[in-house]
PDB file of C-alpha atoms in Angstrom:
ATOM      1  CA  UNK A  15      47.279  35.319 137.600  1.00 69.00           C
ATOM      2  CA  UNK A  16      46.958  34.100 134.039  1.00 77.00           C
ATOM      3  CA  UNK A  17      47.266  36.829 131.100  1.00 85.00           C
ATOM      4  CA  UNK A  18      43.247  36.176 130.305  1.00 86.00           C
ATOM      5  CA  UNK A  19      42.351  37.540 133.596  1.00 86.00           C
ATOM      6  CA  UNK A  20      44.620  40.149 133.418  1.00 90.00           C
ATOM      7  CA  UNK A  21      43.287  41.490 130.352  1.00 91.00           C
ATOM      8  CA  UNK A  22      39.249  41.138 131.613  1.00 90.00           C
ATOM      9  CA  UNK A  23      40.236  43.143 135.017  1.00 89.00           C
ATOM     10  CA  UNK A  24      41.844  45.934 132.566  1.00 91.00           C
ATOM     11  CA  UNK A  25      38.938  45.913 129.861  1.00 90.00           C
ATOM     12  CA  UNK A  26      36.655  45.929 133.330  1.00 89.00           C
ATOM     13  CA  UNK A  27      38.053  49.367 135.023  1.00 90.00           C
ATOM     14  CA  UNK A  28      38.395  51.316 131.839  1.00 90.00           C
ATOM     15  CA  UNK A  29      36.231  53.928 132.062  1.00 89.00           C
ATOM     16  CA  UNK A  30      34.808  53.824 128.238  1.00 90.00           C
ATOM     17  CA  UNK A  31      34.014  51.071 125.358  1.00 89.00           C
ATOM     18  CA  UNK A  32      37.261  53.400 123.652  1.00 91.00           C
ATOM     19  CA  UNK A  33      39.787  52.669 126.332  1.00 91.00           C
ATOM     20  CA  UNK A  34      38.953  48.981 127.365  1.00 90.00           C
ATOM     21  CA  UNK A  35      41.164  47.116 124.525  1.00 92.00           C
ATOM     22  CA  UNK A  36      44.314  49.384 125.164  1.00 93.00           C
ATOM     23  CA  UNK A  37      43.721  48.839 128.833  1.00 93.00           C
ATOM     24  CA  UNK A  38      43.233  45.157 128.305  1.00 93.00           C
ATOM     25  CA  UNK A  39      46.489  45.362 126.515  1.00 93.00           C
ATOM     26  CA  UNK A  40      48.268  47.228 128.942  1.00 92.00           C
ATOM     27  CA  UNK A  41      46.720  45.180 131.858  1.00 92.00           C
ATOM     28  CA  UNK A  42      49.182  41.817 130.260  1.00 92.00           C
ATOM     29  CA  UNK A  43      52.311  44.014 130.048  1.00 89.00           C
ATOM     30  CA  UNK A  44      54.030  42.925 133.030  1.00 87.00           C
ATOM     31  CA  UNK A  45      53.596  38.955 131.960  1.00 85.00           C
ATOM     32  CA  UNK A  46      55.144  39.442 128.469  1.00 86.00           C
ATOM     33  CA  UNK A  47      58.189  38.399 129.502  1.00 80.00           C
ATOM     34  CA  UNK A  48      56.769  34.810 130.184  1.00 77.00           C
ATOM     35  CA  UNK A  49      55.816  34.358 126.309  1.00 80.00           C
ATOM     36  CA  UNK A  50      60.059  33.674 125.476  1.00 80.00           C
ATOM     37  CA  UNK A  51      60.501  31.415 127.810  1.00 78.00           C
ATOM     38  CA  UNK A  52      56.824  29.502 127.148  1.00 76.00           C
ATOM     39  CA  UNK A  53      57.580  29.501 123.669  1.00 79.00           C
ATOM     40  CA  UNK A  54      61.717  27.814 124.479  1.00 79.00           C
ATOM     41  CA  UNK A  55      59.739  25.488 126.972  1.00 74.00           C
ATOM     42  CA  UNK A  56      57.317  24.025 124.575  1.00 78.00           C
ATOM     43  CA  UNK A  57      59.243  23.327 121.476  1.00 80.00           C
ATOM     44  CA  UNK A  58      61.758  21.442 123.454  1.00 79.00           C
ATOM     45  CA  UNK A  59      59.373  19.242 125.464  1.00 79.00           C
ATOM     46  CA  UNK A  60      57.591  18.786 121.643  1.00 79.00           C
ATOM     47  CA  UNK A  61      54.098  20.814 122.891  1.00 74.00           C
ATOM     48  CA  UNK A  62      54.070  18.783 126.573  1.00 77.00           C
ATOM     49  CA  UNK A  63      53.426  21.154 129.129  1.00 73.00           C
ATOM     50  CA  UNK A  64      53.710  20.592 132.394  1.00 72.00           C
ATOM     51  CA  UNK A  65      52.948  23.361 134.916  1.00 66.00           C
ATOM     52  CA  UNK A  66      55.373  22.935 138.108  1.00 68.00           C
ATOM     53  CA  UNK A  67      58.322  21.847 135.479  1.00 73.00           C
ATOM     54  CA  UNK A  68      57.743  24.577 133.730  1.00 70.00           C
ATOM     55  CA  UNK A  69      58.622  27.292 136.620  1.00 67.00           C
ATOM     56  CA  UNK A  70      61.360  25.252 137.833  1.00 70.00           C
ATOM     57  CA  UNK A  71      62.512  25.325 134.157  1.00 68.00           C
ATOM     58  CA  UNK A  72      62.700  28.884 134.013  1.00 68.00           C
ATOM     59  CA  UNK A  73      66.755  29.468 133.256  1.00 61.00           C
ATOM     60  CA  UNK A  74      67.887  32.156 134.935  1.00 59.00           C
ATOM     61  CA  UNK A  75      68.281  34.434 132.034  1.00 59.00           C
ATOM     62  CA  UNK A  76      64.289  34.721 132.180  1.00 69.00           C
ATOM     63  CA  UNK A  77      63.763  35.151 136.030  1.00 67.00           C
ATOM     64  CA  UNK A  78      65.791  38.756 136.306  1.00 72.00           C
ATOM     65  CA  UNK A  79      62.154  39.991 133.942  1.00 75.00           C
ATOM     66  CA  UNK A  80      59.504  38.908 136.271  1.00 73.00           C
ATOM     67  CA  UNK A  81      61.571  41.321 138.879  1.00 75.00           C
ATOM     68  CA  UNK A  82      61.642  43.989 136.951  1.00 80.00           C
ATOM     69  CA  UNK A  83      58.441  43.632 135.387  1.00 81.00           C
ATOM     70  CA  UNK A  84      56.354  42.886 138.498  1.00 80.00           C
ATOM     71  CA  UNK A  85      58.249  46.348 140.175  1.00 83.00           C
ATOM     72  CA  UNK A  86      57.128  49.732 140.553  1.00 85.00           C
ATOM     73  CA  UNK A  87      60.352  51.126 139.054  1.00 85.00           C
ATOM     74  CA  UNK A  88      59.258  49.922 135.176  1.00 86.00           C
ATOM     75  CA  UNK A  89      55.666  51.035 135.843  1.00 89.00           C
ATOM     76  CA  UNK A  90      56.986  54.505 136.611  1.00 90.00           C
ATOM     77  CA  UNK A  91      58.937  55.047 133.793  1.00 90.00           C
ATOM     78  CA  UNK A  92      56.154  53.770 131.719  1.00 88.00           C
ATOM     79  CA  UNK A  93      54.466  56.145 133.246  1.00 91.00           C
ATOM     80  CA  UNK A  94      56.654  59.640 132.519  1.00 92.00           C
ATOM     81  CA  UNK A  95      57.644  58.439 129.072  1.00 92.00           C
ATOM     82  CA  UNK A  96      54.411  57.452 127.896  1.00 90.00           C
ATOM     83  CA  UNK A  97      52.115  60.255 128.889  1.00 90.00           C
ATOM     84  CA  UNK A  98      55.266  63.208 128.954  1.00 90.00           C
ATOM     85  CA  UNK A  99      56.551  62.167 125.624  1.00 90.00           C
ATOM     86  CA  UNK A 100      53.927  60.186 123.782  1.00 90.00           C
ATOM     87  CA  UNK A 101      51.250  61.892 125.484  1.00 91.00           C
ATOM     88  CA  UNK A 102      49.350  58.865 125.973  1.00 89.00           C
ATOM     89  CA  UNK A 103      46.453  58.484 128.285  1.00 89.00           C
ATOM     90  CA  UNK A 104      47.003  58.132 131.543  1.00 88.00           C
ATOM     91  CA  UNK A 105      44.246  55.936 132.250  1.00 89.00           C
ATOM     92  CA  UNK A 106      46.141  53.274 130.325  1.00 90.00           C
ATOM     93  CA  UNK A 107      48.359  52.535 133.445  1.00 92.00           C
ATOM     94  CA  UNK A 108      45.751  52.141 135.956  1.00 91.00           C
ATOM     95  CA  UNK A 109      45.923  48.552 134.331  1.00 92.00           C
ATOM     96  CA  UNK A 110      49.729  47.711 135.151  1.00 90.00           C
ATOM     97  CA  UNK A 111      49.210  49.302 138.652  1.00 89.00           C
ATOM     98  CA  UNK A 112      46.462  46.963 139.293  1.00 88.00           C
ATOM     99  CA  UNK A 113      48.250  43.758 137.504  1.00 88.00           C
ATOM    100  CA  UNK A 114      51.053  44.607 140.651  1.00 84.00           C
ATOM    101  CA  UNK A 115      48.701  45.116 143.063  1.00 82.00           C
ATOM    102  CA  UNK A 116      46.631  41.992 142.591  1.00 80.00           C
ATOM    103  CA  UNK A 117      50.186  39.801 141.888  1.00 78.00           C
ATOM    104  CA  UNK A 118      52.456  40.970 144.251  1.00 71.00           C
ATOM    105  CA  UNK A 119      50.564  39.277 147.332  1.00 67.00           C
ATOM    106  CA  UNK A 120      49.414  36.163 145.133  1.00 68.00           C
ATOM    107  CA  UNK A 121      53.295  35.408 144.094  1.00 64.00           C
ATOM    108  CA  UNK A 122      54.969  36.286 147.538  1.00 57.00           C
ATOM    109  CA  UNK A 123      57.864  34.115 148.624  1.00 56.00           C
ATOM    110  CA  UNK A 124      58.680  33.197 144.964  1.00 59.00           C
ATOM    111  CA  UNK A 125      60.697  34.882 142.796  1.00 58.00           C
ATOM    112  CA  UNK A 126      58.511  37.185 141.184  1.00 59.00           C
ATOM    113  CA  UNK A 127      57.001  39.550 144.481  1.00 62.00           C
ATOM    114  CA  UNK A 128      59.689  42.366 144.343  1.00 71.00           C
ATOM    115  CA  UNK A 129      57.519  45.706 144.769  1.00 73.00           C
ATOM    116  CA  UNK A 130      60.534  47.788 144.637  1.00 75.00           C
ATOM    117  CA  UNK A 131      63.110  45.815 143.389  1.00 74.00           C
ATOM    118  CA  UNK A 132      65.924  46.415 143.080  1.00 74.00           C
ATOM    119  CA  UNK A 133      66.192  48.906 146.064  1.00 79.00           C
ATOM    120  CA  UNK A 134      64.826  46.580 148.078  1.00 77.00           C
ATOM    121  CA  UNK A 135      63.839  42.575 148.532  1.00 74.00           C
ATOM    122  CA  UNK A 136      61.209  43.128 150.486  1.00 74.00           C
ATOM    123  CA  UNK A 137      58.414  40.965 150.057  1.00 70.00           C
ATOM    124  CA  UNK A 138      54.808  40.855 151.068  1.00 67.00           C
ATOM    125  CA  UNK A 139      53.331  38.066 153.551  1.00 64.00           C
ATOM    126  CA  UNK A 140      50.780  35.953 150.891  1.00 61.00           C
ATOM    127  CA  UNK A 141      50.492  32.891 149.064  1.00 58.00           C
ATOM    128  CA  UNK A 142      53.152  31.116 147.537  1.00 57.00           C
ATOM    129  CA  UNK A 143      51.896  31.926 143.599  1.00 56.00           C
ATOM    130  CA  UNK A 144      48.208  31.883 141.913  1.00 57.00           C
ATOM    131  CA  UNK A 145      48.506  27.946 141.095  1.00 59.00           C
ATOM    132  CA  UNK A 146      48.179  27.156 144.881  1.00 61.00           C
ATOM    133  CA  UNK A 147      45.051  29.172 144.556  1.00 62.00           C
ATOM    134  CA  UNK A 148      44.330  28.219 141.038  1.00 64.00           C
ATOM    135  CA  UNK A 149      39.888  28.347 141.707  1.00 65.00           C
ATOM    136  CA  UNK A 150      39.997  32.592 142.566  1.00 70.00           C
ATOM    137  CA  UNK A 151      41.816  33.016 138.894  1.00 70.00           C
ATOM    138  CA  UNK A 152      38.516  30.517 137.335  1.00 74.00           C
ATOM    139  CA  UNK A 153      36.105  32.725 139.607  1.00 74.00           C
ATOM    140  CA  UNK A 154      38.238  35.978 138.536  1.00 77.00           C
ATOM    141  CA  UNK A 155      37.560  35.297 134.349  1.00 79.00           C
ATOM    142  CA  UNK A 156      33.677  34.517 134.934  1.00 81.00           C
ATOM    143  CA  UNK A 157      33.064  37.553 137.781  1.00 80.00           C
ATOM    144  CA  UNK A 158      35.644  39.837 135.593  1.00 83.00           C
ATOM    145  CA  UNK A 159      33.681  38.296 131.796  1.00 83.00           C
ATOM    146  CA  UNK A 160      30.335  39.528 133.027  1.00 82.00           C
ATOM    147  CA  UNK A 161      31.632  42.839 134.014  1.00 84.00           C
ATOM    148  CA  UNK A 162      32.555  43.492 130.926  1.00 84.00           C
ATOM    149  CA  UNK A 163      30.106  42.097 128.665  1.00 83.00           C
ATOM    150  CA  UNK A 164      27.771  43.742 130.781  1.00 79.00           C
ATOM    151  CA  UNK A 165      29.252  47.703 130.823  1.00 80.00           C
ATOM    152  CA  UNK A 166      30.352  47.427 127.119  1.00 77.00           C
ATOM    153  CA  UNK A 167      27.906  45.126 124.837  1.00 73.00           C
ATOM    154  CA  UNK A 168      25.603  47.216 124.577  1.00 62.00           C
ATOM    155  CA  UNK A 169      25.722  50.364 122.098  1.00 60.00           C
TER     156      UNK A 169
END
């Protein structure tokens, strides 16, 4: 799923106007990794992107982060360190917890669908990744943009 509809799903479960930027925010934090390689990508095709040569792309040096990132083991860490130590709010995870559960179905059998990596391989039975399915992520930004304009717009 695409970092915009990441970030309307997170700013659509918080539960205040206060929370739903930091929990849009958080909601994106497993797909940082992909702004490196994006960036690399672009400036050496000049600015021509190209979707499906983009993933195959991906050097190898990049791929170990969408493991890790799209894995319960980062999420839990997250977890103790921000809300034991920086005493942040707890409610800001609920985002990154959701961002795994919506992604690691949509991107089995690809690289990216290791729920407990590295302890195990183990991936769920789903579609290949969200571009096969590219219409639910269009529906997701419109059904997930109302929700939010409509819980938060008004004072």
């Amino acid at each position: 799923m695409d970092l915009i509809t990441h970030a309307l799903l997170g700013a659509a479960i918080a539960p205040n106007k206060e929370l739903a930027l930091p929990m849009a925010v958080a909601s994106t934090i497993p797909d940082w990794w992909t702004i490196p390689p994006l960036t690399e990508y672009l400036w050496r095709k000049r600015g021509r992107f190209n979707n499906q040569d983009f993933w195959k792309w991906i050097p190898t040096r990049y791929d170990g982060l969408t493991r890790w990132s799209h894995s319960v083991g980062p999420l839990i860490i997250g977890f103790v360190v921000g809300s034991w130590i920086f005493k942040l709010s707890p409610w800001l995870f609920l985002p990154w917890l959701v961002h795994l559960v919506i992604d690691i179905p949509t991107h089995a059998r690809s690289r990216t669908g290791y729920l407990l990596y590295p302890l195990s391989q183990w991936q769920p039975l789903g579609v290949r990744n969200w571009y096969d399915v590219w219409w639910l992520s269009v529906a997701a930004i419109i059904i997930l943009g109302v929700i939010v304009c409509v819980r938060f717009a008004h004072p």
